[in-house]
PDB file of C-alpha atoms and ligand atoms in Angstrom:
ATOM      1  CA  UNK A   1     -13.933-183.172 -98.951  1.00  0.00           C
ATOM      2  CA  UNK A   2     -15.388-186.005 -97.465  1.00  0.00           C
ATOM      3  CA  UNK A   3     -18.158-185.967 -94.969  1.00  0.00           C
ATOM      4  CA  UNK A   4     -17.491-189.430 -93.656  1.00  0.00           C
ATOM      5  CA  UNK A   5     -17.221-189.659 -89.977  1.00  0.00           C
ATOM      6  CA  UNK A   6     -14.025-191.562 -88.883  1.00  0.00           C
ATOM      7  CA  UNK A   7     -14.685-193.830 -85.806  1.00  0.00           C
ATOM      8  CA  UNK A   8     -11.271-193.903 -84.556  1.00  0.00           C
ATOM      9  CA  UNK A   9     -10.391-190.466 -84.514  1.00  0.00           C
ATOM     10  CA  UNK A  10      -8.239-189.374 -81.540  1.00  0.00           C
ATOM     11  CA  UNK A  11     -10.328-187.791 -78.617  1.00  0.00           C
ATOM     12  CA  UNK A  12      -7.350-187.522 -76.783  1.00  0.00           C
ATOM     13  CA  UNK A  13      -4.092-185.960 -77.978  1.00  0.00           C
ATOM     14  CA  UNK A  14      -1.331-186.859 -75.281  1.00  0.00           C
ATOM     15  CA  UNK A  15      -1.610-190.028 -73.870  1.00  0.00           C
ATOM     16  CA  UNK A  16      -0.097-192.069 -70.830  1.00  0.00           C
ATOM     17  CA  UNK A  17       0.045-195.532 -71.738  1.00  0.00           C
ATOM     18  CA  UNK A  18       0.660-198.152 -68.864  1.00  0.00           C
ATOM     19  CA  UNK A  19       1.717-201.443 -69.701  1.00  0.00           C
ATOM     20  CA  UNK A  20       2.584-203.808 -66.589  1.00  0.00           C
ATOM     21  CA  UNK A  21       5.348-205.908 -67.532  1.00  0.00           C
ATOM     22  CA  UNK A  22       3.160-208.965 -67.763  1.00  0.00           C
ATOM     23  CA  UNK A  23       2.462-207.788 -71.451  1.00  0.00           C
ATOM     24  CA  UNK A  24       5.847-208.347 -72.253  1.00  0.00           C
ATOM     25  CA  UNK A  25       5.811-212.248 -71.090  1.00  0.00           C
ATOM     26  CA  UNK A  26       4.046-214.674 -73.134  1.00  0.00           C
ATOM     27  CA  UNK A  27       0.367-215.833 -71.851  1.00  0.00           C
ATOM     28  CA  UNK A  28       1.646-214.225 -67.774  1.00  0.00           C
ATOM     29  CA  UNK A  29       5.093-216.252 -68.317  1.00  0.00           C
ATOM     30  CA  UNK A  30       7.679-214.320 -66.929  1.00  0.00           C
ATOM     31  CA  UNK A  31      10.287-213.326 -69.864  1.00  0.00           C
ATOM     32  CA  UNK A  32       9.974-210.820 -72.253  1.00  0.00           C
ATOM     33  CA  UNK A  33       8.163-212.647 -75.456  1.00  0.00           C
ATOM     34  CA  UNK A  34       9.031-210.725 -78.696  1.00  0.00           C
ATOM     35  CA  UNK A  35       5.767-211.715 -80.230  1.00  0.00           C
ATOM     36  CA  UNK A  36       3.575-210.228 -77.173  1.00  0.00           C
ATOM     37  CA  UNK A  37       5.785-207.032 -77.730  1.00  0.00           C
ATOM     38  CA  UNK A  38       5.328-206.860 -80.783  1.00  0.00           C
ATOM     39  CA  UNK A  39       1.417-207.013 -80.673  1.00  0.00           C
ATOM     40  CA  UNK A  40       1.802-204.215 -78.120  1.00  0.00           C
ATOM     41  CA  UNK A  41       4.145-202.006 -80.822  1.00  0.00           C
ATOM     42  CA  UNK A  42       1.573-202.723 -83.312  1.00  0.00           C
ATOM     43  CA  UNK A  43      -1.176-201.214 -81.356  1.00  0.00           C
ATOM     44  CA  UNK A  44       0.860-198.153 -80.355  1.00  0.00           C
ATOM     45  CA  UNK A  45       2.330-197.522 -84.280  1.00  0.00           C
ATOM     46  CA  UNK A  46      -1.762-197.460 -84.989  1.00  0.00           C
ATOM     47  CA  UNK A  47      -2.636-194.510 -82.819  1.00  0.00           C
ATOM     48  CA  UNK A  48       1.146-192.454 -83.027  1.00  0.00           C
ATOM     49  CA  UNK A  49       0.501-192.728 -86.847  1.00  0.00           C
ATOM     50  CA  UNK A  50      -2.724-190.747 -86.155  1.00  0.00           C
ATOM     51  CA  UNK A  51      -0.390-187.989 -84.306  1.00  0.00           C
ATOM     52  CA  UNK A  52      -1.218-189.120 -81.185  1.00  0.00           C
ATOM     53  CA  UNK A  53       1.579-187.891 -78.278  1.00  0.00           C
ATOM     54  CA  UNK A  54       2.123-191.384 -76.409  1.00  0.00           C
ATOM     55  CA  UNK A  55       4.538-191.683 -73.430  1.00  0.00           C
ATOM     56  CA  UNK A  56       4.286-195.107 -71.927  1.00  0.00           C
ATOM     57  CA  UNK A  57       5.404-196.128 -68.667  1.00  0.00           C
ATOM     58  CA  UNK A  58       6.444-200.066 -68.428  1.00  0.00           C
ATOM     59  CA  UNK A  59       6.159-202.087 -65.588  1.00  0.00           C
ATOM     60  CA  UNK A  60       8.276-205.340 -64.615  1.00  0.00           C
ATOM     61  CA  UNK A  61       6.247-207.541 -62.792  1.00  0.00           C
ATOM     62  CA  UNK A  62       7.055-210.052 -65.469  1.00  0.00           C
ATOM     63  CA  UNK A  63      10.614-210.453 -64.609  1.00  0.00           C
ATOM     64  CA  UNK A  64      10.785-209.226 -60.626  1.00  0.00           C
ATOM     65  CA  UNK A  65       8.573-207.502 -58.061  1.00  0.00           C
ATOM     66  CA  UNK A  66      10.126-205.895 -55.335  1.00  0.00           C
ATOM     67  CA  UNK A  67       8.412-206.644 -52.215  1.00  0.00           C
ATOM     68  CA  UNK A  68       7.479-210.724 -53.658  1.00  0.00           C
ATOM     69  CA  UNK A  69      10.983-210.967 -54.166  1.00  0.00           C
ATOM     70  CA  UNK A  70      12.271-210.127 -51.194  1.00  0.00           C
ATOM     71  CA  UNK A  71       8.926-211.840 -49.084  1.00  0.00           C
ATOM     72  CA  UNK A  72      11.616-215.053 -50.417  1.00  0.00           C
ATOM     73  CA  UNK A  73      14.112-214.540 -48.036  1.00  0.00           C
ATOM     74  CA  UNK A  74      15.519-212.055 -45.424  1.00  0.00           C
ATOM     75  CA  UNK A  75      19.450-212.111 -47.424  1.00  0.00           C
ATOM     76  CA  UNK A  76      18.266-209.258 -50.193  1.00  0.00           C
ATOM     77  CA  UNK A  77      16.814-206.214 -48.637  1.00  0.00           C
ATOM     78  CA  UNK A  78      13.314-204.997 -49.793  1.00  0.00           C
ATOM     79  CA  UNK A  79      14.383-201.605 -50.318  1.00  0.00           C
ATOM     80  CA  UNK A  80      17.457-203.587 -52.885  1.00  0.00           C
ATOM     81  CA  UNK A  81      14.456-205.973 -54.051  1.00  0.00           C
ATOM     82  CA  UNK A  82      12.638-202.672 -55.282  1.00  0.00           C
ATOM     83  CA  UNK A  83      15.804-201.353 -56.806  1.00  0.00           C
ATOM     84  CA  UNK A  84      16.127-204.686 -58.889  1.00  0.00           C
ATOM     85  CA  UNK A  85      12.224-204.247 -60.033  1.00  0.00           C
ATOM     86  CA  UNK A  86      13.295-200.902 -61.554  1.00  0.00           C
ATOM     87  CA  UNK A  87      16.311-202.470 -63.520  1.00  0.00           C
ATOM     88  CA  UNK A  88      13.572-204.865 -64.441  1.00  0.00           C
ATOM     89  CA  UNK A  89      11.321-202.428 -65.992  1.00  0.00           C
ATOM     90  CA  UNK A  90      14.448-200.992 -67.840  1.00  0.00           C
ATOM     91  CA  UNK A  91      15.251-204.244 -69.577  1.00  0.00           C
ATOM     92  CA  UNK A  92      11.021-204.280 -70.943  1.00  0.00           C
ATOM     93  CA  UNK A  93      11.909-200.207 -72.304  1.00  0.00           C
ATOM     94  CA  UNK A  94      14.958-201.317 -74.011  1.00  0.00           C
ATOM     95  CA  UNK A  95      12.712-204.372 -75.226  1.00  0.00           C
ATOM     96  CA  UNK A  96       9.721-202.200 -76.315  1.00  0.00           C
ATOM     97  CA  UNK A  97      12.145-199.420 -78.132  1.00  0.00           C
ATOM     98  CA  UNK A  98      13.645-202.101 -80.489  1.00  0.00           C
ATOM     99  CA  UNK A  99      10.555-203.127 -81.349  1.00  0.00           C
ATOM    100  CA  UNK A 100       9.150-200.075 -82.104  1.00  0.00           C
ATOM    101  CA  UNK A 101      11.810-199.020 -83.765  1.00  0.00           C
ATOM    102  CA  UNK A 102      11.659-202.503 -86.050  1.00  0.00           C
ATOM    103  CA  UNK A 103       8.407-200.835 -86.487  1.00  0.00           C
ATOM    104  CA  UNK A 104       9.915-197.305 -88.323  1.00  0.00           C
ATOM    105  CA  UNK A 105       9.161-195.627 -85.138  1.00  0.00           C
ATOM    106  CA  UNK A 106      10.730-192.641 -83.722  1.00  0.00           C
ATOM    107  CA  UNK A 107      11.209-193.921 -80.179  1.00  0.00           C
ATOM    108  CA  UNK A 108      13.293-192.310 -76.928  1.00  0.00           C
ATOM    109  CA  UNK A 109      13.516-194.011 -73.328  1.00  0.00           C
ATOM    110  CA  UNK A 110      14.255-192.136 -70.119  1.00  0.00           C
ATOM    111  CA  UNK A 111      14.638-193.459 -67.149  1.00  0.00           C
ATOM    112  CA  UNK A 112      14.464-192.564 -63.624  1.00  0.00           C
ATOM    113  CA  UNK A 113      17.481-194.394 -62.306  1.00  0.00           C
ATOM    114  CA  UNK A 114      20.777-193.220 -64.603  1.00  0.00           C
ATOM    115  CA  UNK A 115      21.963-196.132 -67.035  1.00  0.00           C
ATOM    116  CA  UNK A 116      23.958-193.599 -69.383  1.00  0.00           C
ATOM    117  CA  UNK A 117      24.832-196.027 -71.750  1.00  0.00           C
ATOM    118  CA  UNK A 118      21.697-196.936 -72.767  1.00  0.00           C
ATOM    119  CA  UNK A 119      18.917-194.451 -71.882  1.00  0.00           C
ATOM    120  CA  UNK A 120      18.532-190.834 -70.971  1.00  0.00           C
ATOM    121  CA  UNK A 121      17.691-189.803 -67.852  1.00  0.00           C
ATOM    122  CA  UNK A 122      13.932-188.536 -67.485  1.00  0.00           C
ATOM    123  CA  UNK A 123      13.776-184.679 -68.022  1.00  0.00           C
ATOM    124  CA  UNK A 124      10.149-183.496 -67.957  1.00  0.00           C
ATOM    125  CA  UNK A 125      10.817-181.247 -70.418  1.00  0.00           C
ATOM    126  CA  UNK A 126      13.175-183.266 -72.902  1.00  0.00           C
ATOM    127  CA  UNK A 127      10.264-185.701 -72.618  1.00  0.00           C
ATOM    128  CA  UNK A 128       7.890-183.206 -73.737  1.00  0.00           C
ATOM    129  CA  UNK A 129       9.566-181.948 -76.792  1.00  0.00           C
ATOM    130  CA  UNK A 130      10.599-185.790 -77.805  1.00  0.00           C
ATOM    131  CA  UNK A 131       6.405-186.051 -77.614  1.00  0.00           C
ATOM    132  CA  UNK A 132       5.509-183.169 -79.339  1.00  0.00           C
ATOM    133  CA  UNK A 133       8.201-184.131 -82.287  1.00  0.00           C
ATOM    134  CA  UNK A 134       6.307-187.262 -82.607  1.00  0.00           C
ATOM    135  CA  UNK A 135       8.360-190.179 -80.715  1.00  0.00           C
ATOM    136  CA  UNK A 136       7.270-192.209 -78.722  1.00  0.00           C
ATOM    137  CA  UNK A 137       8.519-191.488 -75.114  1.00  0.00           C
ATOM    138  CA  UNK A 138       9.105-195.262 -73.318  1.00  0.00           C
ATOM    139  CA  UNK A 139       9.694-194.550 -69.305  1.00  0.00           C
ATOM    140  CA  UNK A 140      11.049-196.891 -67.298  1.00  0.00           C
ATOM    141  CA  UNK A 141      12.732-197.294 -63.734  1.00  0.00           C
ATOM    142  CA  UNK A 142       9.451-196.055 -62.315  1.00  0.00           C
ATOM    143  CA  UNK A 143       9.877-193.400 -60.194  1.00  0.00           C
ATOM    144  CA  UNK A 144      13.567-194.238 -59.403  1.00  0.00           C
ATOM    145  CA  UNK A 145      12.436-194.358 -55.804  1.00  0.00           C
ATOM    146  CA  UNK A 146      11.718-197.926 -53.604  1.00  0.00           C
ATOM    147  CA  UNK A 147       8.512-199.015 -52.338  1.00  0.00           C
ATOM    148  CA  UNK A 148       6.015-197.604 -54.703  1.00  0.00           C
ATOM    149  CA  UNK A 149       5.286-199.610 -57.992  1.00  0.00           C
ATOM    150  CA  UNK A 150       5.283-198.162 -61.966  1.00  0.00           C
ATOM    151  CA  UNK A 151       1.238-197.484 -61.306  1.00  0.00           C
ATOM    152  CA  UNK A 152       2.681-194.404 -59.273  1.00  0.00           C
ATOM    153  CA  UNK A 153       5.034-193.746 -61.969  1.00  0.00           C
ATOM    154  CA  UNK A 154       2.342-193.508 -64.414  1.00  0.00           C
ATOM    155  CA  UNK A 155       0.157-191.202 -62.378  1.00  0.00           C
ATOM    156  CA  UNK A 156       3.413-188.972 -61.412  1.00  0.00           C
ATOM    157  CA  UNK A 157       4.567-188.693 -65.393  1.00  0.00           C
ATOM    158  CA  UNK A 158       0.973-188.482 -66.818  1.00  0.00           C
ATOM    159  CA  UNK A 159       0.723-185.317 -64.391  1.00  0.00           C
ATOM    160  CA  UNK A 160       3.865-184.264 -65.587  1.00  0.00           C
ATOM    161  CA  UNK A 161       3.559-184.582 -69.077  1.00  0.00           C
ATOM    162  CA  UNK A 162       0.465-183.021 -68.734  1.00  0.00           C
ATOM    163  CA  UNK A 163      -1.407-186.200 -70.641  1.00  0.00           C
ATOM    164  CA  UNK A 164      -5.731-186.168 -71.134  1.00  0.00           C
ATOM    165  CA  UNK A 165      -5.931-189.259 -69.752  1.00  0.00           C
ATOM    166  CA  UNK A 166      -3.880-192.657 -68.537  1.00  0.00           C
ATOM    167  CA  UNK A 167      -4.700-195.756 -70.101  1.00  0.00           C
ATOM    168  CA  UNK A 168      -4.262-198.803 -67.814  1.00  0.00           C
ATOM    169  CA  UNK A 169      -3.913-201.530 -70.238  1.00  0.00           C
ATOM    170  CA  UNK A 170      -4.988-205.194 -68.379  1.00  0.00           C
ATOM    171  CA  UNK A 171      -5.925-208.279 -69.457  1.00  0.00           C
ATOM    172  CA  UNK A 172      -9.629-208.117 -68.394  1.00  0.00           C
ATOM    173  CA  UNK A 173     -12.106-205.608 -69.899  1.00  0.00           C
ATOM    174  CA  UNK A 174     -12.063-203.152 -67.053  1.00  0.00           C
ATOM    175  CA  UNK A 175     -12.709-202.693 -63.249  1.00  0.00           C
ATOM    176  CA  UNK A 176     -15.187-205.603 -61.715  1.00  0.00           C
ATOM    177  CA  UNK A 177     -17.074-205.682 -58.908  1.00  0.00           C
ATOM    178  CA  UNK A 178     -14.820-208.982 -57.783  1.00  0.00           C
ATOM    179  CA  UNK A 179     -11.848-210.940 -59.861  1.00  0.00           C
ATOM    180  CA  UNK A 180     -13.853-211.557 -62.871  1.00  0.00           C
ATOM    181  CA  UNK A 181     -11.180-214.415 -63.359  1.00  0.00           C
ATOM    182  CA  UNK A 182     -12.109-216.122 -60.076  1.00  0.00           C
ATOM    183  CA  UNK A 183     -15.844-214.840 -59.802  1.00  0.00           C
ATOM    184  CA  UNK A 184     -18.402-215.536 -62.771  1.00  0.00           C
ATOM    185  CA  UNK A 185     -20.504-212.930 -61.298  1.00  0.00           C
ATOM    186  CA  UNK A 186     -18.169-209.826 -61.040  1.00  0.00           C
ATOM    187  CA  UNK A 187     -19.578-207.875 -62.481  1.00  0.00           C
ATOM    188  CA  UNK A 188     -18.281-204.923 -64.913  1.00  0.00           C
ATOM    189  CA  UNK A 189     -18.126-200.707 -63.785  1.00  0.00           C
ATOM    190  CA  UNK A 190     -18.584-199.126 -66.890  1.00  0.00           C
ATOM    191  CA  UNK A 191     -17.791-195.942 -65.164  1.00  0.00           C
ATOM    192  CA  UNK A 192     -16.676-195.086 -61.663  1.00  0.00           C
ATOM    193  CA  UNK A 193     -15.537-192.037 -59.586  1.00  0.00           C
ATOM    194  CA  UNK A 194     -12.165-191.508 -57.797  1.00  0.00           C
ATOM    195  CA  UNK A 195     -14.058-191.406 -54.314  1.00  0.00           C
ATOM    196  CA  UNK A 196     -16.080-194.991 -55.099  1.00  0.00           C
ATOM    197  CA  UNK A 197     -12.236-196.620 -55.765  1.00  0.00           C
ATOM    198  CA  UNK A 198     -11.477-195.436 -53.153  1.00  0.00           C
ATOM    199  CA  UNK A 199     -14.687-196.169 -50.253  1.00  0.00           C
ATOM    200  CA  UNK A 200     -15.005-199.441 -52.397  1.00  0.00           C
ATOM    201  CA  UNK A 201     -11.326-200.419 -52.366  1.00  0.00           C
ATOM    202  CA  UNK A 202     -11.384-201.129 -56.166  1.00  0.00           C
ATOM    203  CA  UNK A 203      -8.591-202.537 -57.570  1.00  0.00           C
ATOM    204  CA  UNK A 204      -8.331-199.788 -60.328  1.00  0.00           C
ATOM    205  CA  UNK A 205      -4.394-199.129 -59.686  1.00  0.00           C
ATOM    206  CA  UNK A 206      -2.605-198.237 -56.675  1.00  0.00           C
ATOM    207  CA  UNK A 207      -4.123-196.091 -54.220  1.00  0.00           C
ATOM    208  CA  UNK A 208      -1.475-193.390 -53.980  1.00  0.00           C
ATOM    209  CA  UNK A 209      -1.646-193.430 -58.162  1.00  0.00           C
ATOM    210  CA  UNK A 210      -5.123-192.810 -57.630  1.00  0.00           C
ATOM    211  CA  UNK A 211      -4.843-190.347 -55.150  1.00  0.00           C
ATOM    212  CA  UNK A 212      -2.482-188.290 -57.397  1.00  0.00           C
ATOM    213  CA  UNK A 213      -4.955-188.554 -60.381  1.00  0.00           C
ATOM    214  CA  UNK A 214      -8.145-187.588 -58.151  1.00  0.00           C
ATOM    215  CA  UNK A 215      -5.895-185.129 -56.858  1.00  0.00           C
ATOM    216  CA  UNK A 216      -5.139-183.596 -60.287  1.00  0.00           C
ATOM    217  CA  UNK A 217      -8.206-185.089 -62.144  1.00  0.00           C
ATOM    218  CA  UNK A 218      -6.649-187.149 -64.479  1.00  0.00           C
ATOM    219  CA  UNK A 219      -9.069-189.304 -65.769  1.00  0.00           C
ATOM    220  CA  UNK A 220      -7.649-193.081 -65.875  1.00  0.00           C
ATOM    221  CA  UNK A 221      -9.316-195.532 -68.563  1.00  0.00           C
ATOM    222  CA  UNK A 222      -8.714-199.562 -67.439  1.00  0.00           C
ATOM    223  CA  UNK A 223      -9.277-201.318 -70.406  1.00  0.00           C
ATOM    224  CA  UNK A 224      -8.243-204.743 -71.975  1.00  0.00           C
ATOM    225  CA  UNK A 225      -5.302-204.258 -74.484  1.00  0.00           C
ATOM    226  CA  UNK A 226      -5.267-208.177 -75.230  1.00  0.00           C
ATOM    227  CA  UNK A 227      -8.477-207.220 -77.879  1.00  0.00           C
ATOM    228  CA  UNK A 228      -6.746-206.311 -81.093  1.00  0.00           C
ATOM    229  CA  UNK A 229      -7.647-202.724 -81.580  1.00  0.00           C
ATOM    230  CA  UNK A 230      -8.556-201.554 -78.344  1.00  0.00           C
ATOM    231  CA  UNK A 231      -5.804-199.044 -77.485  1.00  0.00           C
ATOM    232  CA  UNK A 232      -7.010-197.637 -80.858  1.00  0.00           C
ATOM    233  CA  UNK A 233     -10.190-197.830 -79.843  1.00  0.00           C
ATOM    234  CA  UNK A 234      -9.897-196.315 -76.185  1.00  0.00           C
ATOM    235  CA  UNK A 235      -7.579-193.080 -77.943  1.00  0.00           C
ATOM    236  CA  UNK A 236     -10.571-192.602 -79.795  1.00  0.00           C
ATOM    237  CA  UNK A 237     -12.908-192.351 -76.834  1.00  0.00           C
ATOM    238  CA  UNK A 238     -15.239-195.555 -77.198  1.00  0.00           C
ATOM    239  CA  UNK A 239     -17.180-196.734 -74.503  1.00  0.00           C
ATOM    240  CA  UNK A 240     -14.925-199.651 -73.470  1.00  0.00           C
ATOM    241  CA  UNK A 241     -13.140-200.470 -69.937  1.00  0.00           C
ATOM    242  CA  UNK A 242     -13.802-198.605 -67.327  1.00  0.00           C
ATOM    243  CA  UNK A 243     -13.313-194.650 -66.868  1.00  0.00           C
ATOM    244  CA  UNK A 244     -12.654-192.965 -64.039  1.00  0.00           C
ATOM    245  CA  UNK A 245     -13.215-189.647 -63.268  1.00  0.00           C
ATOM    246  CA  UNK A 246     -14.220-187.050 -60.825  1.00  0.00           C
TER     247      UNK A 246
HETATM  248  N1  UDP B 301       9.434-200.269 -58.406  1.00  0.00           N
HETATM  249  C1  UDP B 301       9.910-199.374 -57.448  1.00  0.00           C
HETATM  250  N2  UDP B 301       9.639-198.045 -57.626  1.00  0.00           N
HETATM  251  C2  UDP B 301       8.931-197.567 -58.671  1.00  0.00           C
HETATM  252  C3  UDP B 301       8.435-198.477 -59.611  1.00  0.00           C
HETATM  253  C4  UDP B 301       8.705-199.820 -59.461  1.00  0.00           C
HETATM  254  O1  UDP B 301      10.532-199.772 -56.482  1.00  0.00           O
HETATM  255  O2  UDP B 301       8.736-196.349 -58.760  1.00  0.00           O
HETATM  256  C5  UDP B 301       9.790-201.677 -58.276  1.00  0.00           C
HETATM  257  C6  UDP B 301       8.824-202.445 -57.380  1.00  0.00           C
HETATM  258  O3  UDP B 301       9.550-203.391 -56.653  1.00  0.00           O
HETATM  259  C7  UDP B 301       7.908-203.121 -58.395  1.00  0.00           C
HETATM  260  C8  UDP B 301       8.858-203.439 -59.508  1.00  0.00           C
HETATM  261  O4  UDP B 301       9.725-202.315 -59.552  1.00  0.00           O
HETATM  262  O5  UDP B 301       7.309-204.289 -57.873  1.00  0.00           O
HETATM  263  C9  UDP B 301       8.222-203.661 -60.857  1.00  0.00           C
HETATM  264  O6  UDP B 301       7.224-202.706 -61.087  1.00  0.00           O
HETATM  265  P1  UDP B 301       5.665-203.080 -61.004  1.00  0.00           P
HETATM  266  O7  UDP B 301       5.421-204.076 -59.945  1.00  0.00           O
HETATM  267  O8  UDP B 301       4.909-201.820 -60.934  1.00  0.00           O
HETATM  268  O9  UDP B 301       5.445-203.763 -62.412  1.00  0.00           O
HETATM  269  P2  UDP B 301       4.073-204.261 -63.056  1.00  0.00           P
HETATM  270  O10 UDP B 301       3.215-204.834 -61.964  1.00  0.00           O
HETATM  271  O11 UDP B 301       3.427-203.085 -63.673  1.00  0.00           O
HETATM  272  O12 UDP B 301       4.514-205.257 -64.060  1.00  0.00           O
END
């Protein structure tokens, strides 16, 4: 037997995964790009084929928001807006799932609005056994209610599912004192705790996803996915993004 230590070993065994739906466009285009998808299957086929449990909750930002779409006008109802930026994040599952499953992957997606003809509806416990069987459990619709965005969702289902830890994939390498993108001095929190998000007002994830996860301790990592590797890398418990914790 070999003594070698193996740097990407899982520290984790369930994981929530959130992707906003801006990794599905190509370079923040709105669109799903099947190229940008497919990076993200790659990355996710890496760390299931290490039995990892993955459930990952997809956002939709990258083909409607609810309340920017309806800031447009006063003809479409926020409360319809929101509705349409849960169909949204439905068409990014189905996207992801073919992918995947292009991949050889074992892949199910529930959602929390009913679309019976091409998804299940999310059962906590269906969800469960689909993880521990070794597919990969895509969740869209959010939380099938209005008003609250798939950052809630992935708090709610990552309590649910009872993961170790969410992963908040971004494009920037973790939780900064100021828009790193807009500030060249922001500078980077290699670790943080619930109550700092929350006197600070970090932008970690939304604050009633964050008060869910302080409230359960669910440690969230906020990490850059767009680094080949780094979901990999994050399962395994290296010292990249930003974690939060108690
Ligand atoms: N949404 C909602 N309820 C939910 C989750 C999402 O109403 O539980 C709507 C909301 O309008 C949101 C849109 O769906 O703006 C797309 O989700 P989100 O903005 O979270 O996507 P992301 O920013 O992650 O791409």
């Amino acid at each position: 037997m070999s003594d070698a230590i193996d740097p990407l070993k899982p520290k984790y065994n369930r994981v929530l995964l959130k992707m906003s739906g801006e990794a599905f466009g190509h370079g923040g285009q709105s669109g799903i790009s099947i190229s940008e998808t497919m990076g993200i299957a790659h990355q996710i086929k890496r760390v299931v084929d290490r039995g990892v449990q993955l459930a990952v909750v997809v956002g939709g930002g990258n083909i409607l928001r609810g309340a920017q779409f309806s800031a447009k006008g006063e003809v479409i109802k926020e409360t319809t807006a929101h509705y349409m930026g849960m169909l949204a994040t439905i068409m990014n599952g189905l996207a992801l799932q073919e992918v995947l499953e292009s991949l050889g992957m074992q892949t199910r997606l529930q959602t929390a609005l009913r679309v019976d003809s091409v998804s299940e509806f999310f059962i906590r416990r269906r969800a469960i056994r689909h993880l521990e069987k070794g597919r990969v459990v895509i969740l869209s619709g959010g939380t099938g209610n209005p008003h609250v965005t798939t950052d809630t969702a992935a708090a709610l289902r990552g309590i649910e599912l009872e993961a170790d830890i969410i992963l908040k994939a971004t494009r920037v390498d973790g939780v900064y004192s100021d828009d790193p993108e807009k500030n060249p001095h922001a500078t980077r929190y290699d670790r943080l705790t619930y109550d700092r998000v929350f006197k600070e007002g970090l932008r970690v994830m939304d604050l009633s996803a964050i008060d869910l996860c302080a409230d359960k301790k669910l440690p969230i990592l906020v990490f850059n996915y767009k680094k080949e590797g780094n979901i990999e890398k994050a399962i395994a418990g290296h010292p990249i993004g930003t974690l939060v914790t108690a």
